[in-house]
Tab-separated table of C-alpha atoms and ligand atoms in Angstrom:
chain	number	residue	atom	x	y	z
A	811	MET	CA	118.713	108.450	125.682
A	812	ILE	CA	119.825	104.885	126.283
A	813	LEU	CA	121.355	103.166	123.251
A	814	THR	CA	122.109	99.446	122.929
A	815	ASP	CA	125.721	98.417	122.248
A	816	GLU	CA	124.809	97.794	118.627
A	817	GLU	CA	123.210	101.231	118.236
A	818	GLN	CA	126.209	102.867	119.905
A	819	ALA	CA	128.536	101.085	117.480
A	820	VAL	CA	126.618	102.513	114.514
A	821	LEU	CA	126.819	105.959	116.115
A	822	ASP	CA	130.574	105.472	116.528
A	823	GLY	CA	130.897	104.869	112.781
A	824	GLU	CA	131.557	101.116	112.802
A	825	LYS	CA	129.115	100.529	109.924
A	826	GLY	CA	130.450	103.378	107.787
A	827	ALA	CA	129.867	107.090	107.325
A	828	GLY	CA	126.379	106.817	105.774
A	829	PHE	CA	124.948	104.816	108.686
A	830	GLN	CA	126.743	107.026	111.192
A	831	LYS	CA	125.217	110.187	109.685
A	832	ALA	CA	121.768	108.602	109.776
A	833	MET	CA	122.142	107.468	113.400
A	834	GLU	CA	123.370	110.930	114.443
A	835	LEU	CA	120.207	112.499	113.018
A	836	VAL	CA	117.809	109.984	114.618
A	837	VAL	CA	119.524	110.329	118.002
A	838	ALA	CA	119.561	114.135	117.761
A	839	LEU	CA	115.802	114.186	117.014
A	840	GLY	CA	115.180	111.779	119.880
A	841	LYS	CA	117.073	114.046	122.291
A	842	VAL	CA	115.116	117.113	121.155
A	843	TYR	CA	111.796	115.341	121.763
A	844	GLY	CA	112.802	113.598	124.991
A	845	ALA	CA	112.858	109.993	123.707
A	846	GLU	CA	114.345	107.464	126.112
A	847	SER	CA	115.231	104.873	123.491
A	848	LEU	CA	114.974	103.895	119.842
A	849	VAL	CA	112.322	101.543	118.489
A	850	ASP	CA	112.513	99.162	115.500
A	851	ILE	CA	110.433	100.201	112.504
A	852	ALA	CA	108.656	97.959	109.988
A	853	SER	CA	108.746	100.387	107.061
A	854	ALA	CA	109.527	103.930	105.966
A	855	HIS	CA	107.980	106.319	103.499
A	856	LEU	CA	110.147	109.200	102.366
A	857	SER	CA	109.312	112.690	101.191
A	858	GLY	CA	111.746	115.142	99.640
A	859	ALA	CA	111.812	113.443	96.279
A	860	SER	CA	111.046	116.326	93.923
A	861	TYR	CA	113.886	118.423	92.586
A	862	LYS	CA	111.547	121.399	92.935
A	863	THR	CA	111.345	120.958	96.709
A	864	ILE	CA	114.874	119.796	97.589
A	865	GLY	CA	116.939	121.649	94.965
A	866	ASP	CA	120.682	121.261	94.526
A	867	GLY	CA	121.272	121.228	98.296
A	868	GLY	CA	119.073	118.149	98.694
A	869	LEU	CA	120.681	116.492	95.704
A	870	LYS	CA	124.115	116.988	97.276
A	871	TYR	CA	122.898	115.614	100.632
A	872	LEU	CA	121.588	112.475	98.928
A	873	SER	CA	124.799	112.069	96.889
A	874	ASP	CA	126.892	112.252	100.067
A	875	LEU	CA	124.717	109.699	101.863
A	876	ALA	CA	124.795	107.290	98.925
A	877	ALA	CA	128.564	107.764	98.539
A	878	GLY	CA	128.949	106.944	102.242
A	879	GLY	CA	127.436	103.509	101.573
A	880	ALA	CA	124.068	104.199	103.193
A	881	LYS	CA	121.349	101.666	102.377
A	882	VAL	CA	117.887	101.318	103.840
A	883	SER	CA	117.305	98.447	106.269
A	884	VAL	CA	113.482	98.289	105.987
A	885	PRO	CA	111.006	98.361	103.057
A	886	SER	CA	110.952	102.007	101.997
A	887	THR	CA	108.876	103.886	99.457
A	888	LEU	CA	109.150	107.363	98.003
A	889	ASN	CA	106.754	110.286	97.662
A	890	PRO	CA	105.800	111.778	94.270
A	891	VAL	CA	108.567	113.392	92.242
A	892	GLY	CA	108.465	116.547	90.135
A	893	MET	CA	107.466	114.877	86.873
A	894	ASP	CA	106.213	111.737	85.187
A	895	ARG	CA	109.453	109.972	84.270
A	896	GLY	CA	108.279	109.132	80.773
A	897	ARG	CA	105.977	112.071	80.011
A	898	TRP	CA	107.681	115.121	81.471
A	899	LYS	CA	107.532	117.021	78.184
A	900	GLU	CA	103.717	116.951	78.354
A	901	MET	CA	104.055	118.647	81.749
A	902	HIS	CA	106.101	121.537	80.235
A	903	ILE	CA	109.165	120.464	82.240
A	904	SER	CA	112.604	121.631	81.111
A	905	PRO	CA	115.329	119.096	80.192
A	906	GLU	CA	117.535	120.560	82.949
A	907	PHE	CA	114.881	119.859	85.586
A	908	ALA	CA	114.266	116.371	84.169
A	909	GLU	CA	117.943	115.501	84.331
A	910	LYS	CA	118.272	116.499	88.001
A	911	GLN	CA	115.020	114.758	88.876
A	912	LEU	CA	116.164	111.498	87.321
A	913	GLU	CA	119.436	111.801	89.231
A	914	ILE	CA	117.535	112.130	92.534
A	915	ILE	CA	115.410	109.044	91.799
A	916	ASP	CA	118.554	107.162	90.908
A	917	LEU	CA	120.251	108.098	94.193
A	918	TYR	CA	117.264	106.909	96.220
A	919	GLY	CA	117.348	103.683	94.186
A	920	LYS	CA	121.055	103.204	95.018
A	921	MET	CA	120.150	103.340	98.696
A	922	GLY	CA	117.632	100.527	98.209
A	923	ILE	CA	114.474	102.624	98.182
A	924	ARG	CA	111.713	101.383	95.905
A	925	LYS	CA	111.334	103.735	92.986
A	926	THR	CA	107.540	103.796	93.141
A	927	CYS	CA	106.847	107.429	93.883
A	928	SER	CA	103.405	107.905	95.371
A	929	CYS	CA	101.731	109.580	98.333
A	930	THR	CA	99.412	106.559	98.598
A	931	PRO	CA	101.977	103.796	99.241
A	932	TYR	CA	99.296	101.926	101.242
A	933	LEU	CA	97.421	101.311	97.964
A	934	GLY	CA	100.535	99.600	96.649
A	935	ASP	CA	103.361	97.648	98.211
A	936	ASN	CA	103.765	99.450	101.538
A	937	VAL	CA	100.717	98.635	103.663
A	938	PRO	CA	101.111	99.369	107.379
A	939	LYS	CA	99.631	97.119	110.051
A	940	LYS	CA	97.951	97.962	113.335
A	941	GLY	CA	100.447	98.533	116.135
A	942	GLN	CA	103.502	98.565	113.859
A	943	HIS	CA	106.073	101.287	114.460
A	944	ILE	CA	106.958	102.972	111.176
A	945	ALA	CA	108.710	106.193	110.097
A	946	TRP	CA	106.695	107.958	107.461
A	947	ALA	CA	106.991	111.423	106.021
A	948	GLU	CA	104.217	112.801	103.755
A	949	SER	CA	101.583	114.346	105.951
A	950	SER	CA	98.545	112.713	104.336
A	951	ALA	CA	100.011	109.217	104.096
A	952	LEU	CA	101.308	109.132	107.655
A	953	SER	CA	97.937	110.281	108.984
A	954	VAL	CA	96.215	107.475	107.028
A	955	ALA	CA	98.804	105.039	108.415
A	956	ASN	CA	98.173	106.199	111.995
A	957	SER	CA	94.413	106.556	111.801
A	958	TYR	CA	92.950	104.184	109.230
A	959	PHE	CA	95.521	101.408	109.672
A	960	GLY	CA	96.403	101.954	113.353
A	961	ALA	CA	100.175	101.981	112.754
A	962	ARG	CA	102.441	104.352	114.712
A	963	THR	CA	104.465	107.159	113.206
A	964	ASN	CA	105.321	110.741	113.965
A	965	ARG	CA	105.058	113.423	111.336
A	966	GLU	CA	108.564	112.786	110.050
A	967	GLY	CA	110.450	115.206	107.842
A	968	GLY	CA	112.159	113.867	104.721
A	969	PRO	CA	115.700	113.622	106.205
A	970	GLY	CA	114.402	112.108	109.486
A	971	ALA	CA	112.422	109.403	107.668
A	972	LEU	CA	115.396	108.608	105.434
A	973	ALA	CA	117.733	108.355	108.423
A	974	ALA	CA	115.252	106.054	110.197
A	975	ALA	CA	114.939	103.917	107.058
A	976	ILE	CA	118.722	103.516	106.909
A	977	ILE	CA	119.171	102.388	110.503
A	978	GLY	CA	115.791	100.615	110.694
A	979	LYS	CA	114.855	102.454	113.876
A	980	THR	CA	113.321	105.697	115.001
A	981	ALA	CA	113.255	107.582	118.298
A	982	ASN	CA	110.455	106.372	120.549
A	983	TYR	CA	108.404	109.505	121.314
A	984	GLY	CA	105.219	111.292	120.231
A	985	LEU	CA	102.679	109.131	118.415
A	986	HIS	CA	104.708	105.972	119.051
A	987	LEU	CA	103.503	106.156	122.673
A	988	ASP	CA	99.975	105.252	123.859
A	989	ALA	CA	99.634	108.417	125.934
A	990	ASN	CA	99.928	110.666	122.884
A	991	ARG	CA	97.405	108.747	120.771
A	992	ARG	CA	94.409	109.607	122.941
A	993	PRO	CA	91.779	111.952	121.473
A	994	THR	CA	92.120	115.599	122.463
A	995	LYS	CA	88.797	116.934	121.081
A	996	VAL	CA	85.480	115.439	120.020
A	997	ILE	CA	84.180	116.532	116.613
A	998	ASP	CA	80.413	116.194	116.313
A	999	VAL	CA	79.604	116.117	112.605
A	1000	SER	CA	76.120	116.946	111.330
A	1001	ASP	CA	74.511	117.479	107.894
A	1002	PHE	CA	77.280	115.431	106.329
A	1003	GLY	CA	76.794	114.268	102.737
A	1004	GLY	CA	79.581	111.688	102.796
A	1005	SER	CA	81.083	112.271	99.319
A	1006	VAL	CA	84.860	112.393	98.981
A	1007	PHE	CA	84.572	116.155	98.401
A	1008	ASP	CA	82.628	116.433	101.661
A	1009	TYR	CA	85.585	114.778	103.387
A	1010	SER	CA	87.846	117.444	101.883
A	1011	LEU	CA	85.594	120.169	103.303
A	1012	LEU	CA	85.322	118.432	106.663
A	1013	GLY	CA	89.093	118.045	106.931
A	1014	GLN	CA	89.636	121.677	106.008
A	1015	ALA	CA	87.064	122.831	108.568
A	1016	VAL	CA	88.555	120.683	111.360
A	1017	GLY	CA	92.129	121.635	110.472
A	1018	MET	CA	91.198	125.330	110.573
A	1019	GLU	CA	89.356	124.886	113.871
A	1020	MET	CA	91.825	122.648	115.743
A	1021	GLY	CA	95.239	123.308	114.224
A	1022	ARG	CA	96.896	120.380	115.972
A	1023	GLY	CA	95.787	117.582	118.302
A	1024	VAL	CA	93.923	114.293	117.889
A	1025	PRO	CA	90.297	114.685	116.770
A	1026	TYR	CA	87.711	112.032	117.601
A	1027	PHE	CA	84.867	112.101	115.059
A	1028	ARG	CA	81.318	111.230	115.880
A	1029	GLY	CA	78.587	111.104	113.257
A	1030	LEU	CA	80.570	109.575	110.381
A	1031	ARG	CA	79.287	106.309	108.993
A	1032	GLY	CA	81.719	103.806	107.354
A	1033	ILE	CA	84.960	105.361	106.085
A	1034	ALA	CA	86.435	104.084	102.809
A	1035	ILE	CA	90.148	104.446	102.061
A	1036	GLU	CA	89.342	107.294	99.623
A	1037	ASP	CA	87.538	109.153	102.428
A	1038	ALA	CA	90.402	108.507	104.849
A	1039	LYS	CA	93.096	109.783	102.510
A	1040	THR	CA	91.114	112.905	101.631
A	1041	LEU	CA	90.262	113.717	105.235
A	1042	SER	CA	93.836	113.077	106.368
A	1043	ALA	CA	95.323	115.238	103.628
A	1044	ALA	CA	92.973	118.125	104.369
A	1045	MET	CA	93.542	118.131	108.137
A	1046	ALA	CA	97.297	117.838	107.714
A	1047	ALA	CA	97.364	120.829	105.361
A	1048	ALA	CA	94.805	123.114	107.030
A	1049	GLY	CA	96.254	122.228	110.443
A	1050	SER	CA	98.915	119.728	111.435
A	1051	VAL	CA	96.780	116.758	112.449
A	1052	ALA	CA	98.685	113.466	112.144
A	1053	LEU	CA	96.238	111.104	113.875
A	1054	TRP	CA	92.455	111.013	114.110
A	1055	HIS	CA	89.866	108.530	115.285
A	1056	ALA	CA	86.307	107.967	114.104
A	1057	GLU	CA	83.749	106.284	116.330
A	1058	GLY	CA	82.918	102.794	115.126
A	1059	CYS	CA	85.265	103.114	112.118
A	1060	THR	CA	88.973	103.354	112.897
A	1061	PRO	CA	90.860	100.538	114.672
A	1062	GLU	CA	91.751	102.299	117.904
A	1063	ALA	CA	88.251	103.803	118.228
A	1064	LYS	CA	86.829	100.310	117.812
A	1065	ASP	CA	89.029	99.138	120.701
A	1066	GLY	CA	87.451	101.855	122.871
A	1067	LEU	CA	88.849	105.300	123.679
A	1068	ASP	CA	87.994	107.512	126.634
A	1069	ILE	CA	86.460	110.800	125.475
A	1070	SER	CA	84.942	111.875	128.786
A	1071	GLY	CA	85.650	115.479	129.714
A	1072	LEU	CA	86.916	116.479	126.253
A	1073	GLU	CA	85.858	119.706	124.563
A	1074	HIS	CA	83.312	119.197	121.739
A	1075	ILE	CA	83.430	121.020	118.407
A	1076	SER	CA	80.399	120.962	116.105
A	1077	ILE	CA	81.005	120.917	112.373
A	1078	GLY	CA	77.986	121.418	110.141
A	1079	LYS	CA	76.979	123.280	106.984
A	1080	GLU	CA	78.191	126.678	108.188
A	1081	GLU	CA	81.729	125.518	109.030
A	1082	MET	CA	81.987	123.539	105.780
A	1083	LYS	CA	80.892	126.635	103.809
A	1084	ALA	CA	83.615	128.703	105.552
A	1085	ALA	CA	86.155	126.008	104.616
A	1086	TYR	CA	85.025	126.139	100.988
A	1087	ASP	CA	85.186	129.956	100.846
A	1088	LYS	CA	88.735	129.941	102.220
A	1089	LEU	CA	90.010	127.763	99.379
A	1090	ASN	CA	88.005	128.887	96.361
A	1091	THR	CA	89.673	132.018	94.954
A	1092	ALA	CA	89.493	131.719	91.129
A	1093	ASP	CA	86.592	131.796	88.652
A	1094	ASP	CA	88.419	130.472	85.622
A	1095	VAL	CA	91.325	128.091	85.296
A	1096	GLN	CA	94.134	127.014	82.994
A	1097	LEU	CA	94.745	123.602	84.587
A	1098	ILE	CA	92.461	121.125	86.319
A	1099	ALA	CA	94.552	118.770	88.430
A	1100	LEU	CA	92.932	115.746	90.033
A	1101	GLY	CA	94.596	113.203	92.271
A	1102	CYS	CA	95.669	114.784	95.549
A	1103	PRO	CA	96.345	112.399	97.217
A	1104	HIS	CA	96.960	110.114	94.232
A	1105	LEU	CA	93.841	108.641	92.634
A	1106	SER	CA	92.839	105.167	93.787
A	1107	PRO	CA	91.590	102.524	91.321
A	1108	LYS	CA	88.014	103.319	92.395
A	1109	GLU	CA	88.484	107.046	91.791
A	1110	MET	CA	90.057	106.336	88.390
A	1111	HIS	CA	87.055	104.213	87.513
A	1112	ASP	CA	84.554	106.817	88.738
A	1113	ILE	CA	86.219	109.569	86.692
A	1114	ALA	CA	86.392	107.388	83.567
A	1115	SER	CA	82.688	106.591	83.980
A	1116	MET	CA	81.869	110.298	84.165
A	1117	LEU	CA	83.907	111.017	81.011
A	1118	LYS	CA	82.862	108.044	78.891
A	1119	GLY	CA	81.026	109.066	75.715
A	1120	LYS	CA	81.890	112.773	76.162
A	1121	LYS	CA	84.240	115.001	74.174
A	1122	LYS	CA	86.800	117.538	75.336
A	1123	ARG	CA	85.459	120.831	73.954
A	1124	ASN	CA	87.437	123.346	76.013
A	1125	ARG	CA	90.904	123.326	74.419
A	1126	ASP	CA	92.207	126.214	76.565
A	1127	THR	CA	92.143	124.272	79.809
A	1128	GLU	CA	94.413	121.294	80.455
A	1129	ILE	CA	93.451	118.452	82.744
A	1130	TRP	CA	95.909	116.174	84.544
A	1131	PHE	CA	95.034	113.010	86.408
A	1132	CYS	CA	97.684	112.124	88.988
A	1133	THR	CA	98.147	108.619	90.316
A	1134	SER	CA	100.833	106.038	90.971
A	1135	GLU	CA	102.490	103.947	88.288
A	1136	SER	CA	100.973	100.779	89.753
A	1137	VAL	CA	97.408	102.158	89.776
A	1138	ARG	CA	97.859	103.463	86.212
A	1139	GLU	CA	98.899	99.974	85.133
A	1140	GLN	CA	95.966	98.352	86.933
A	1141	CYS	CA	93.407	100.691	85.323
A	1142	ALA	CA	94.329	100.367	81.647
A	1143	GLU	CA	90.717	100.589	80.386
A	1144	ASP	CA	89.926	103.676	82.468
A	1145	VAL	CA	93.198	105.270	81.405
A	1146	LYS	CA	92.190	104.995	77.734
A	1147	VAL	CA	89.007	106.994	78.389
A	1148	MET	CA	90.774	109.592	80.548
A	1149	GLU	CA	93.619	110.113	78.061
A	1150	GLU	CA	91.083	111.539	75.566
A	1151	PHE	CA	90.888	114.516	77.922
A	1152	GLY	CA	94.381	114.811	79.366
A	1153	PRO	CA	97.410	112.846	80.512
A	1154	VAL	CA	97.191	110.272	83.284
A	1155	LEU	CA	100.466	111.104	85.005
A	1156	ALA	CA	102.276	108.636	87.212
A	1157	ASP	CA	104.333	109.274	90.348
A	1158	THR	CA	104.046	113.074	90.311
A	1159	CYS	CA	101.526	115.722	91.326
A	1160	MET	CA	100.374	119.285	90.747
A	1161	VAL	CA	102.110	120.575	93.899
A	1162	VAL	CA	105.572	119.027	93.620
A	1163	ALA	CA	105.799	119.617	89.845
A	1164	PRO	CA	107.027	123.078	88.810
A	1165	ILE	CA	103.635	124.121	87.390
A	1166	GLU	CA	104.199	127.780	88.254
A	1167	GLY	CA	106.387	128.084	85.162
A	1168	THR	CA	103.324	127.457	82.967
A	1169	PHE	CA	100.088	128.057	84.886
A	1170	ARG	CA	98.664	130.720	87.178
A	1171	ARG	CA	95.146	129.393	87.901
A	1172	THR	CA	94.532	125.774	88.834
A	1173	ALA	CA	91.445	123.824	89.850
A	1174	THR	CA	91.365	121.021	92.398
A	1175	ASN	CA	88.877	119.000	94.437
A	1176	SER	CA	91.468	118.522	97.194
A	1177	ALA	CA	91.716	120.740	100.251
A	1178	LYS	CA	95.383	119.822	100.584
A	1179	ALA	CA	96.153	121.019	97.071
A	1180	GLY	CA	93.874	123.999	97.729
A	1181	ASN	CA	96.127	125.008	100.624
A	1182	TYR	CA	99.451	124.374	98.926
A	1183	LEU	CA	98.857	125.554	95.357
A	1184	PRO	CA	98.812	129.250	96.373
A	1185	THR	CA	101.799	129.002	98.724
A	1186	LEU	CA	104.076	126.524	96.940
A	1187	CYS	CA	103.028	127.079	93.319
A	1188	SER	CA	101.818	130.716	93.161
A	1189	GLN	CA	98.373	129.637	91.907
A	1190	LYS	CA	94.894	131.033	92.291
A	1191	VAL	CA	92.629	128.104	93.005
A	1192	MET	CA	89.217	126.965	91.895
A	1193	PHE	CA	88.025	124.481	94.513
A	1194	ALA	CA	85.118	122.263	93.465
A	1195	ASP	CA	83.900	118.682	93.272
A	1196	ILE	CA	85.006	116.491	90.358
A	1197	PRO	CA	81.710	116.509	88.377
A	1198	ASP	CA	81.721	120.336	88.426
A	1199	LEU	CA	85.362	120.483	87.365
A	1200	LEU	CA	84.801	118.076	84.494
A	1201	LYS	CA	82.030	120.350	83.192
A	1202	VAL	CA	84.719	123.025	82.623
A	1203	ILE	CA	86.358	120.922	79.879
A	1204	GLU	CA	83.391	119.073	78.358
B	1317	F3S	FE1	100.167	113.739	97.197
B	1317	F3S	FE2	101.025	115.872	95.989
B	1317	F3S	FE3	98.753	115.925	97.261
B	1317	F3S	S1	102.229	114.504	97.209
B	1317	F3S	S2	98.963	114.457	98.916
B	1317	F3S	S3	99.230	114.685	95.455
B	1317	F3S	S4	100.282	117.520	97.290
């Protein structure tokens, strides 16, 4: 890999230990993946923010970086953390966990990272632009950034994204290069309802079918940001898709992409039913958790409209609504209605919170949560659309 004099100086430690450590990691990743150079990035989004996922080892790593003077060089946002900072007691979180979690947030803050903790940073103050090179972790968000916004990022891990944020550069390989952004399979979609839940099922079906690669969808009409985030999350969890195109909808597809000679996969009712059956494994639940990825203002409004005028009758089942702090603030009227049923939690989610200490059966409308709740949180899962889940508590 060819480094500029300035990059070499950082690698030699001239900017301090924190920057040196970060440069070493970015260069090492670049060598592994055959990058010839580094490329400037416009923003970063970091995962590895929950104490549940990074533990004491991660906390120590962050402390060392911060102590070494590391600071981010580009606008950088953070993924959800293990609790709502102000309402962790309502989430059955222990004081010990809360203390460590607050310490982690503080360390990220010391390094200049914005303390908004959401997996939908593009709904807030980190909106990627077409053609921009960025370094994002968080599998759903980076896929939205690549596909819906046309920005360029690999599927970064937490430490890789943080290192890139510190030096303001990432290794130029993978989805940063035109050649790797071309579609690899055509997905012909039929019998598609077009609800957000349908996008969850579609993403699950395609992720199961393809595993990895770059799907090119045909048969989808306009895609809203809610559809894009749901589809991206599902394909990233059921497979490892980090970029997709949709004919007539996404920016690079609109520019024109060559799909001649590619294998076609048909996704219809049968494949969507198989996707549903894979995720739905529980008949009754203790917790209904909505907001994976974090609820948008429109989704908050839709849920509040469904709940307005109703009463919570089922006292045995909790319901959590997960969103970002900024969306919660924007939707004050909707929040009032939703809070009659359960807490509207900011900057956390059902997967990165330690829910396994309290619950064993959780319901979700998200294929991503449906994949991760059993493996990361020891849950049985009820997988259903929001109106059906709300009926459980009414
Ligand atoms: Fe976001 Fe948590 Fe889902 S980070 S995408 S709500 S698993």
